[in-house]
PDB file of N, CA, C and O in Angstrom:
ATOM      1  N   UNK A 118     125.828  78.720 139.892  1.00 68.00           N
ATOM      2  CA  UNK A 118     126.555  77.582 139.355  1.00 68.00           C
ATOM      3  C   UNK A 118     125.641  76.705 138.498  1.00 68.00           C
ATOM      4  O   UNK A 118     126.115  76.117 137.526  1.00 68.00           O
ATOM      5  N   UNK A 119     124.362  76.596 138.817  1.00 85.00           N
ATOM      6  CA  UNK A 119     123.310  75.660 137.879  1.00 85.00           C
ATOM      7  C   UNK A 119     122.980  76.123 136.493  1.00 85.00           C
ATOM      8  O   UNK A 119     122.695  75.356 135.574  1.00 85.00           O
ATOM      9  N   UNK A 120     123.038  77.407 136.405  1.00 89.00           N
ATOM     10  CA  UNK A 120     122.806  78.214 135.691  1.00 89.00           C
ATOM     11  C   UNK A 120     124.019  77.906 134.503  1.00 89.00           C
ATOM     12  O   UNK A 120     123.831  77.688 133.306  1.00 89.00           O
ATOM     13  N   UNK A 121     125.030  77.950 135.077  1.00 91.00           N
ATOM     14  CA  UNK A 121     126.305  77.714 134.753  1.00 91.00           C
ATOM     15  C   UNK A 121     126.513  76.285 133.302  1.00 91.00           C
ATOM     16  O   UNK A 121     126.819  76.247 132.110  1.00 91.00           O
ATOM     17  N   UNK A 122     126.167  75.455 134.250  1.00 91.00           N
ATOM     18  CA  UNK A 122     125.495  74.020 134.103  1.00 91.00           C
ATOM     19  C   UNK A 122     124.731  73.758 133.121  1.00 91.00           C
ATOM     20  O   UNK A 122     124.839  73.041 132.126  1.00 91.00           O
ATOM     21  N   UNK A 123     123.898  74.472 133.554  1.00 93.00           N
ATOM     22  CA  UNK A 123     122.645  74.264 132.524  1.00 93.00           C
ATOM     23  C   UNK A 123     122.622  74.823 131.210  1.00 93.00           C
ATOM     24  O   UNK A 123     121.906  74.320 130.344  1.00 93.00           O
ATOM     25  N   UNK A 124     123.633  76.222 130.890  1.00 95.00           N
ATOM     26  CA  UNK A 124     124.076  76.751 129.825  1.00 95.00           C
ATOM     27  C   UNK A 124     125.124  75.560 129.154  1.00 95.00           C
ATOM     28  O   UNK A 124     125.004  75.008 128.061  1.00 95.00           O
ATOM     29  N   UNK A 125     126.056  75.384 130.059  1.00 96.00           N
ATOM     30  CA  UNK A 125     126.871  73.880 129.321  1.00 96.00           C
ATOM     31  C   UNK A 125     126.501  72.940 128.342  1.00 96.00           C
ATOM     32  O   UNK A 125     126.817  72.704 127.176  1.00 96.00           O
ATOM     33  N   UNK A 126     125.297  72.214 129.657  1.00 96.00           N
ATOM     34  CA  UNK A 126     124.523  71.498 128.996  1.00 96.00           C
ATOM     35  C   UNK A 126     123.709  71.804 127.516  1.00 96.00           C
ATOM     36  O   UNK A 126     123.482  71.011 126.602  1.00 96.00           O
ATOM     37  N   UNK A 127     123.451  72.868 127.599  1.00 97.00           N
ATOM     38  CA  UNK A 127     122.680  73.162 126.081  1.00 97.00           C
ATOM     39  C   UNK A 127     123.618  73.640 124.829  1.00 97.00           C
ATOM     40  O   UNK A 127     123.095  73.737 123.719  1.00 97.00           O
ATOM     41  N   UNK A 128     125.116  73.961 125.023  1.00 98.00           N
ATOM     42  CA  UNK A 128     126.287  74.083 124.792  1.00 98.00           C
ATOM     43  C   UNK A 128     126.084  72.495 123.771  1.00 98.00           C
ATOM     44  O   UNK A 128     125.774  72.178 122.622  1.00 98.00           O
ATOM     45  N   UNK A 129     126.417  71.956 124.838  1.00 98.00           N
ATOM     46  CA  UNK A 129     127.202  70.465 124.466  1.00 98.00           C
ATOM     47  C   UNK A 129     125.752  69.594 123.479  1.00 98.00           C
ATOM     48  O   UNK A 129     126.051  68.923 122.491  1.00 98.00           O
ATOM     49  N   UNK A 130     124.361  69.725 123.886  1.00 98.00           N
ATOM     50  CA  UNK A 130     123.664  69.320 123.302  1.00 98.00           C
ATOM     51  C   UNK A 130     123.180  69.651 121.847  1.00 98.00           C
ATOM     52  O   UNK A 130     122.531  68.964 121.059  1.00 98.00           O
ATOM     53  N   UNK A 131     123.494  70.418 121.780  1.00 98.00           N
ATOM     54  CA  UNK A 131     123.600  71.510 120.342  1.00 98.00           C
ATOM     55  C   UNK A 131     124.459  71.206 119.719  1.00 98.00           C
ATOM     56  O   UNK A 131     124.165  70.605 118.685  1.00 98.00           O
ATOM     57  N   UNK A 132     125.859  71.440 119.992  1.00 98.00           N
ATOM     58  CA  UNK A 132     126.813  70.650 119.334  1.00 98.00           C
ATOM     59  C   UNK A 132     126.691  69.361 118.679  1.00 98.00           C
ATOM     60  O   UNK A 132     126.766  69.323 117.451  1.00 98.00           O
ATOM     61  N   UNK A 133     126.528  68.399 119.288  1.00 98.00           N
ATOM     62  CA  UNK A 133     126.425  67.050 119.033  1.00 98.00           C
ATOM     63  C   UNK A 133     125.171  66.995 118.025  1.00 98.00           C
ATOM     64  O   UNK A 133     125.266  66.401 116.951  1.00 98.00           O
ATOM     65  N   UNK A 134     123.849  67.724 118.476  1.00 98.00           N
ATOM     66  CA  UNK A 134     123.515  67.446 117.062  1.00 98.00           C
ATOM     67  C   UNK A 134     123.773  68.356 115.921  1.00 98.00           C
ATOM     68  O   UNK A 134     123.117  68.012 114.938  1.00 98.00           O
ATOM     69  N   UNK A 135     124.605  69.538 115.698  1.00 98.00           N
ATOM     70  CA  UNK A 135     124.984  69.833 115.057  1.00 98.00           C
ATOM     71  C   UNK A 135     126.035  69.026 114.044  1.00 98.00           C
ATOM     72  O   UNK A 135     125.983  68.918 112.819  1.00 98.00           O
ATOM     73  N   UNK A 136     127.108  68.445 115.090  1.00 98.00           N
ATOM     74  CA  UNK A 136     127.879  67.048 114.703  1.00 98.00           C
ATOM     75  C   UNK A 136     126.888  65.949 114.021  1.00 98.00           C
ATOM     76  O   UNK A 136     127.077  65.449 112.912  1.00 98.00           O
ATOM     77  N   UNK A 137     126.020  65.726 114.712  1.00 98.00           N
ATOM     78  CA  UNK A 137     125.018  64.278 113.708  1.00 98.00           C
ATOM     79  C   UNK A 137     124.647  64.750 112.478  1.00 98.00           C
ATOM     80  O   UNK A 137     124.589  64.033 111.479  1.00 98.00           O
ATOM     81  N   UNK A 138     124.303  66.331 112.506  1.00 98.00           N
ATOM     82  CA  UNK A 138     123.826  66.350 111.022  1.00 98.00           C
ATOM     83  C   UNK A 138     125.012  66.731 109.643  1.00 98.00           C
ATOM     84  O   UNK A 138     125.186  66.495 108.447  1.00 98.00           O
ATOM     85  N   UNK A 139     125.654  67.514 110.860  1.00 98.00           N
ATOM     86  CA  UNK A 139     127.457  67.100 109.152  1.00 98.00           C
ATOM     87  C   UNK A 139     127.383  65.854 109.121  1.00 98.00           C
ATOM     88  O   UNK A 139     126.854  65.548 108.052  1.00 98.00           O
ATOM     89  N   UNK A 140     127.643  64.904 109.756  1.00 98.00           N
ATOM     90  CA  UNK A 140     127.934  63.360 109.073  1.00 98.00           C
ATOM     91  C   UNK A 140     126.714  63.275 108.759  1.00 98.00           C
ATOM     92  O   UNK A 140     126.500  63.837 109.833  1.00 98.00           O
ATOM     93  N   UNK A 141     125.806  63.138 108.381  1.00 98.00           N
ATOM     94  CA  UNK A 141     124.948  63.285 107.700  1.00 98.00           C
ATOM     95  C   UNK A 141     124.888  63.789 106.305  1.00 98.00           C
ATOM     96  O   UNK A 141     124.353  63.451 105.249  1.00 98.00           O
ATOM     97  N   UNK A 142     125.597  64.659 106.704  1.00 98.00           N
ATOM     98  CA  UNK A 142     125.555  65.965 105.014  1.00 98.00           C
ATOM     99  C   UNK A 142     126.715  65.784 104.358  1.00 98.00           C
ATOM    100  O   UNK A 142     126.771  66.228 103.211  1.00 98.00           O
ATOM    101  N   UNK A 143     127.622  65.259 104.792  1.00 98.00           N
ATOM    102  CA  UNK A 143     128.718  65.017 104.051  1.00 98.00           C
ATOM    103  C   UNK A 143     128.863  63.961 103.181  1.00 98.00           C
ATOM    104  O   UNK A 143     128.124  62.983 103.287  1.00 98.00           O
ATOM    105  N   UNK A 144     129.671  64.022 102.381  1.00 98.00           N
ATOM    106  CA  UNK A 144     129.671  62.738 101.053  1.00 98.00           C
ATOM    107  C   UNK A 144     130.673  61.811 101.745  1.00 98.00           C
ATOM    108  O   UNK A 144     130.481  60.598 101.834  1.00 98.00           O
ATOM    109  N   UNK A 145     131.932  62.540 102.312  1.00 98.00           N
ATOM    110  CA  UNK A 145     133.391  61.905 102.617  1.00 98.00           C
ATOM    111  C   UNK A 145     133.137  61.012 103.707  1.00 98.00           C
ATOM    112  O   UNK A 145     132.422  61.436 104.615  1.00 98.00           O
ATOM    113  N   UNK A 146     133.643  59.728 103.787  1.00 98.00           N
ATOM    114  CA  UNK A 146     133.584  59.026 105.005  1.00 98.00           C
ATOM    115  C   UNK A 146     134.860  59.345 106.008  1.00 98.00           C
ATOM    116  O   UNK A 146     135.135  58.747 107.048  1.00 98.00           O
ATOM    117  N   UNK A 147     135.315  60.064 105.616  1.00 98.00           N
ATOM    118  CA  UNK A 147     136.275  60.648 106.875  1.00 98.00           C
ATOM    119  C   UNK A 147     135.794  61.731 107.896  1.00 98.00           C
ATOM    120  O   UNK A 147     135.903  61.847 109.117  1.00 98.00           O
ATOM    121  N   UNK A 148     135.239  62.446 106.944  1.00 98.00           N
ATOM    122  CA  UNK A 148     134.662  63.455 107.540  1.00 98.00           C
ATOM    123  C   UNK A 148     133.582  62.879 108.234  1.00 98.00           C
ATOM    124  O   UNK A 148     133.400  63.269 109.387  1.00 98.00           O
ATOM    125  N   UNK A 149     132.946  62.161 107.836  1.00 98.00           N
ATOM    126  CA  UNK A 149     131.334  61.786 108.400  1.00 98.00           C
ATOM    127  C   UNK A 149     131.804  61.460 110.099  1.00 98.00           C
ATOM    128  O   UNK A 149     131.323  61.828 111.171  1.00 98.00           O
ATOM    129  N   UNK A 150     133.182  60.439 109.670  1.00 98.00           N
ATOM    130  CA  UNK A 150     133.767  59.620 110.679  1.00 98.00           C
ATOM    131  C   UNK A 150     134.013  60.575 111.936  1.00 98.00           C
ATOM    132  O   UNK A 150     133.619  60.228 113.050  1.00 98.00           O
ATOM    133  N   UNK A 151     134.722  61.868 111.716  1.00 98.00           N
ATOM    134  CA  UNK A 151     135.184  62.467 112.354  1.00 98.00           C
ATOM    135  C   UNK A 151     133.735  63.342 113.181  1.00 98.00           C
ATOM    136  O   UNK A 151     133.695  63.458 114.406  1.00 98.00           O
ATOM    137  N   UNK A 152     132.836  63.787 112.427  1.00 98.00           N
ATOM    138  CA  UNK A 152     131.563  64.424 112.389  1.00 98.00           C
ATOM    139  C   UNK A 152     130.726  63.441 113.994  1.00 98.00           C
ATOM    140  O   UNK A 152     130.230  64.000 114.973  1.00 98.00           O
ATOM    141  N   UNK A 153     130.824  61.968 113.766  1.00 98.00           N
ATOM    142  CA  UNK A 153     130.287  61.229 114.257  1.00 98.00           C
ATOM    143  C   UNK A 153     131.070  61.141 115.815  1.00 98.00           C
ATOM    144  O   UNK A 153     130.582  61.518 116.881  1.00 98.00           O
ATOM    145  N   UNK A 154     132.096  60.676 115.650  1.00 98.00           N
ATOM    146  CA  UNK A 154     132.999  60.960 116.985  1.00 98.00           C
ATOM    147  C   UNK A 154     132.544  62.092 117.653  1.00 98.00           C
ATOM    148  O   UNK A 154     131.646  61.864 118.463  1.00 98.00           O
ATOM    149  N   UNK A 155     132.928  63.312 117.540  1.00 98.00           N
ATOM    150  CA  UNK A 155     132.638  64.586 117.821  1.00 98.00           C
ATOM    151  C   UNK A 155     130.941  64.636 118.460  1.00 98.00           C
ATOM    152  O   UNK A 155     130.579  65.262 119.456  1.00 98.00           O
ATOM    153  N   UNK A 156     130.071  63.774 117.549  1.00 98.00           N
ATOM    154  CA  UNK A 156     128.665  64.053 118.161  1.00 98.00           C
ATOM    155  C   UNK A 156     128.841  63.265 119.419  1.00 98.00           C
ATOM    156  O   UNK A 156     128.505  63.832 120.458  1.00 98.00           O
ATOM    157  N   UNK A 157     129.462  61.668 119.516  1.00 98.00           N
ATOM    158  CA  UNK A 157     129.285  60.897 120.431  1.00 98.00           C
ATOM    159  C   UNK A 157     130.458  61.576 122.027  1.00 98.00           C
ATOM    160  O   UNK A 157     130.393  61.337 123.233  1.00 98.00           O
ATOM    161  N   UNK A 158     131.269  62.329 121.312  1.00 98.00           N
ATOM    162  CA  UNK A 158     132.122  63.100 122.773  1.00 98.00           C
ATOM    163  C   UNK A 158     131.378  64.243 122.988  1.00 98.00           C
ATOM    164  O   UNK A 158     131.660  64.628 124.123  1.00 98.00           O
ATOM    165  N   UNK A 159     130.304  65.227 122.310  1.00 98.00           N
ATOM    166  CA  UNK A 159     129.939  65.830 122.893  1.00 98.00           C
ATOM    167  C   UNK A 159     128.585  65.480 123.565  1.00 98.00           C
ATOM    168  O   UNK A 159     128.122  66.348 124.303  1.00 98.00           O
ATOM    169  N   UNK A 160     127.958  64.443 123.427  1.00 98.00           N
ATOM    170  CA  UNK A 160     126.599  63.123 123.823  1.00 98.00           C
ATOM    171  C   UNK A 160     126.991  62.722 125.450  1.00 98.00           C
ATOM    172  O   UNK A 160     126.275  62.589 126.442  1.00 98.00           O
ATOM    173  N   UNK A 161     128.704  62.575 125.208  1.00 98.00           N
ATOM    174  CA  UNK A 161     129.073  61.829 126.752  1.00 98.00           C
ATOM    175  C   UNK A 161     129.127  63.247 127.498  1.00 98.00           C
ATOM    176  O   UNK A 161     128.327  63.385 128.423  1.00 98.00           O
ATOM    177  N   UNK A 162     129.891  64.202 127.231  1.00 97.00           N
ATOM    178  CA  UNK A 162     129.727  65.573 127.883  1.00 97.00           C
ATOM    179  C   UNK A 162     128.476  65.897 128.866  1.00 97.00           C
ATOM    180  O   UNK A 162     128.425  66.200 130.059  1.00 97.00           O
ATOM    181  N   UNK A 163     127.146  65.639 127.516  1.00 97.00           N
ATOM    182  CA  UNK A 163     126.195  66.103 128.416  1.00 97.00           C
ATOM    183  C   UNK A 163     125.813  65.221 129.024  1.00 97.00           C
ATOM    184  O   UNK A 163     124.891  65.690 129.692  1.00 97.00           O
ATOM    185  N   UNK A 164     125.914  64.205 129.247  1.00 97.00           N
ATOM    186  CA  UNK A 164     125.362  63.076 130.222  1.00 97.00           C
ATOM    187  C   UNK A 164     126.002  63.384 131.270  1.00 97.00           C
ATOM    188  O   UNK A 164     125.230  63.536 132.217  1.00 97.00           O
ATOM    189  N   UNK A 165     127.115  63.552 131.538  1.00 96.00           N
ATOM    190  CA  UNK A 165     128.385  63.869 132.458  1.00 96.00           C
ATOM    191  C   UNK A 165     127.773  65.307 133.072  1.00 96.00           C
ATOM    192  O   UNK A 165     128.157  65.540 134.218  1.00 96.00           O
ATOM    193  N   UNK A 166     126.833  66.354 132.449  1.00 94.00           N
ATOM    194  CA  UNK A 166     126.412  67.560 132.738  1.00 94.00           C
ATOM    195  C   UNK A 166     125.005  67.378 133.885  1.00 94.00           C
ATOM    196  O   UNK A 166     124.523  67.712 134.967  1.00 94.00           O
ATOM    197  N   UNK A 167     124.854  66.609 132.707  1.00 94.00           N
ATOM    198  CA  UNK A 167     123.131  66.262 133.118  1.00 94.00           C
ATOM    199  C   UNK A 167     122.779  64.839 135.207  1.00 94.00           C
ATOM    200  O   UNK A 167     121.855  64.680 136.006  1.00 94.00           O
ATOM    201  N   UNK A 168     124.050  64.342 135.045  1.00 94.00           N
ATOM    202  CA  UNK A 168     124.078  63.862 136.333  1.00 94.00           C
ATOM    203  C   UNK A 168     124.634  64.687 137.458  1.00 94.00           C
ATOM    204  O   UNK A 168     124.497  64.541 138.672  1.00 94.00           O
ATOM    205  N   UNK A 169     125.286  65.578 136.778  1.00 91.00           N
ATOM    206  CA  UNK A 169     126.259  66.544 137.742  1.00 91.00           C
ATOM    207  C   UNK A 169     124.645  67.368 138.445  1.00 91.00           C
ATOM    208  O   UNK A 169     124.401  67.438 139.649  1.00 91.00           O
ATOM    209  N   UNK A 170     123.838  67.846 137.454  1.00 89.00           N
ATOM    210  CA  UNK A 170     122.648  68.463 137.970  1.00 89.00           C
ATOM    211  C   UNK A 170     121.876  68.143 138.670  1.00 89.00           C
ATOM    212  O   UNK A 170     121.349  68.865 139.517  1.00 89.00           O
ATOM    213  N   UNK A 171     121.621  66.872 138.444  1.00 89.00           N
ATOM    214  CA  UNK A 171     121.234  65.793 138.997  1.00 89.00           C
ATOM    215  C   UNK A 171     121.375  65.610 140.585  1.00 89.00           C
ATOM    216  O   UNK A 171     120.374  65.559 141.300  1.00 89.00           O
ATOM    217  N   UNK A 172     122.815  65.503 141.146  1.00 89.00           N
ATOM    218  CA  UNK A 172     123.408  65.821 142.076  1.00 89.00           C
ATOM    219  C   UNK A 172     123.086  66.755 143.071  1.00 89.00           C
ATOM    220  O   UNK A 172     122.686  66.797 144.235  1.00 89.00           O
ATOM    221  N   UNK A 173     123.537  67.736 141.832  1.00 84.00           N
ATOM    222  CA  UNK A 173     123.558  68.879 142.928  1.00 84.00           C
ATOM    223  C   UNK A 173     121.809  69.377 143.264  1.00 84.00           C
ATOM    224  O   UNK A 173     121.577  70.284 144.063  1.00 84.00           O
ATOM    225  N   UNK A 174     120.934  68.798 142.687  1.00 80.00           N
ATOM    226  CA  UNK A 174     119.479  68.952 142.953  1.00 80.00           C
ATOM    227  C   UNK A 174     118.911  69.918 141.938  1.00 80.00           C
ATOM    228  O   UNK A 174     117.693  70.092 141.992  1.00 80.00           O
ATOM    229  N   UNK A 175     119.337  70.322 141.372  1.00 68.00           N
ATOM    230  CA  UNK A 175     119.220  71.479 140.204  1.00 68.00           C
ATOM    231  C   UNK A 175     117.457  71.443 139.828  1.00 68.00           C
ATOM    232  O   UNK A 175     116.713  70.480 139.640  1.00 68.00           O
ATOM    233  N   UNK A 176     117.334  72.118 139.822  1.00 65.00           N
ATOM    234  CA  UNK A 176     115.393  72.198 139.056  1.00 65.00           C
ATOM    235  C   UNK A 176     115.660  72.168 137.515  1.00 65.00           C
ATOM    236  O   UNK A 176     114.717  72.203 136.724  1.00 65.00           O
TER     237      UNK A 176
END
């Protein structure tokens, strides 16, 4: 299950900065907008991952 977890976690952390750097690269402020959201829901994800591990004692 940590394993599990811990793949998530690097899932969701990747994402998000994948998300920071389109709004970044983009010209459109919609897109950036949308780019930016997306980094900050996948940011709360892993925090939400990263205490769950936390928890459960995870190394």
């Amino acid at each position: 299950m940590c394993a599990k977890l811990r793949d998530n976690l690097r899932f969701y952390e990747d994402r998000a900065r994948q998300e920071r750097a389109a709004a970044e690269s983009t010209n459109k402020p919609e897109a950036a907008s949308a780019h930016r959201l997306l980094a900050i829901q996948y940011e709360a994800d892993a925090r939400e991952l990263r205490a769950e591990l936390v928890m459960t004692g995870a190394p």
